[in-house]
Amino acid sequence: MVSQEAAGKENKPTLAAQIFSKNMGICLITGFSSGLPLFVLLNLMSAWLRKEGIDLKIIGIMSLIMIPYTWKFLWAPFLDRFTLFNLGRRRGWMLVTQLALIVLISSLGFLKPQHSMALVSFGALLVAFASASQDIVIDAYRREILPDNELGLGNSLFVNAYRISSLVPGGLSLILADILPWHAVFTITGCALLPGFILSVFLKEPMVAHTPRTLKQAVVEPFSEFIKRRGVFAALLTVAFVFLYKIGDSMATALATPFYMDMGFNLTTIGIVAKNAGLWSMVAGGLLGGVIMLKIGINKALWLFGIAQMVTILGFVWLAHAGGEGKAGVWLLALVIGAEALGTGLGTAAFVSFIARETNPAYTATQFALLTSFSAVPRTFCNAATGFLVEGLGWENFFILCTLLAIPGMLLLFKVAPWNGKGSVFE
């Protein structure tokens, strides 16, 4: 007779079967849909405004339109409690937010930044709100369909697709901008969300053991459960870690496209060389991170991948030191972007898996939104100061500062994710 342990090993799916499962396919497509609107705001918007002659300081301040990403936990309970058109809590909100994003992104290109920055800012703010709302639902859906042992791999694939989506607004759209008017560029970019919309039509609503029966339950219980489970001090340290772990990486890439432009590279070169070098390195980092996490766990991955994402920021220092007016060279640009993207891909895979692990499946949407909101704070408020920092420090010193800012988050790992622990030391 075959022992239960042997039978379990025989029934355990292979790595290939796990990667190519239905759930992983959903993670890939929803990751693409989740990432594309963000990169429209980070990459395409900054290139558009810079091309239209908008001052670098104003472009930096435009990071404040990302405020919805930092406050999305405020309306997450609403999305957790109510359904739309009897389509289910997750599926209904996915369809509505994705349709809104297609329309809003397509409309941005018809605006004129030189004539009305206020209107451009408002349009971008609406995109950020719809995108943050979509993230709430997609994050909750992913957590609800993935068992705990697939969190690392599922979130790695999600992060991969999230980053791959940058190829459209940060690559294809920039190339098209050299030959097409901006309204056509934004319309084509918005239509890239159609695959995610079509998927949402056919998705099945996940089965969960607990759903809030009232709005009060949806608001109060997720926060009280998180604090009771962790304790006040441990909960605060977890939030601080989420805020600080990627702050250096986030600030370093906030003005990436204007930086490449100031180094003398045109939009076509940025679109083809820089974005592709970053894309494939990011994909490699995400996949490698998922496989490694299956072997070493999330805690050790946070340490190793965090060091990688911090060290690779120094590549920007090297590129800035090489000088502007194209003196840096295309090969150096590709090398630096590729290394930074690899480090970011690894770090993000572990970071998102950590956030998913910290949430209770019974309160997925609100707890996930709370933690990811804090992770978005640097991208919103700290990044808003990047234009002023570059003006005062210069590109080279600015990137050195970004590297130093990554250290506090690494130090918090001693408490929230010790090297030899499965979870935090407070468990």
XYZ file of C-alpha atoms in Angstrom, residues 7-8 29 83 119 128 143 156 197 209 225 236 261 270 286 353 358 392:
18
model
C 0.221 9.717 -2.106
C 0.307 13.400 -1.164
C -4.564 39.245 -16.850
C -22.824 44.450 -5.114
C -8.589 70.241 -16.156
C -6.354 57.493 -10.256
C -6.486 36.751 -2.232
C 4.784 37.028 -8.385
C -12.808 43.823 -19.158
C -16.945 32.023 4.442
C -9.437 42.208 13.655
C 2.105 49.956 13.818
C 15.062 62.727 -21.602
C 13.314 55.425 -24.322
C 9.198 38.349 -10.837
C 3.197 38.417 -1.048
C -0.885 39.770 6.519
C 18.298 71.417 -5.670
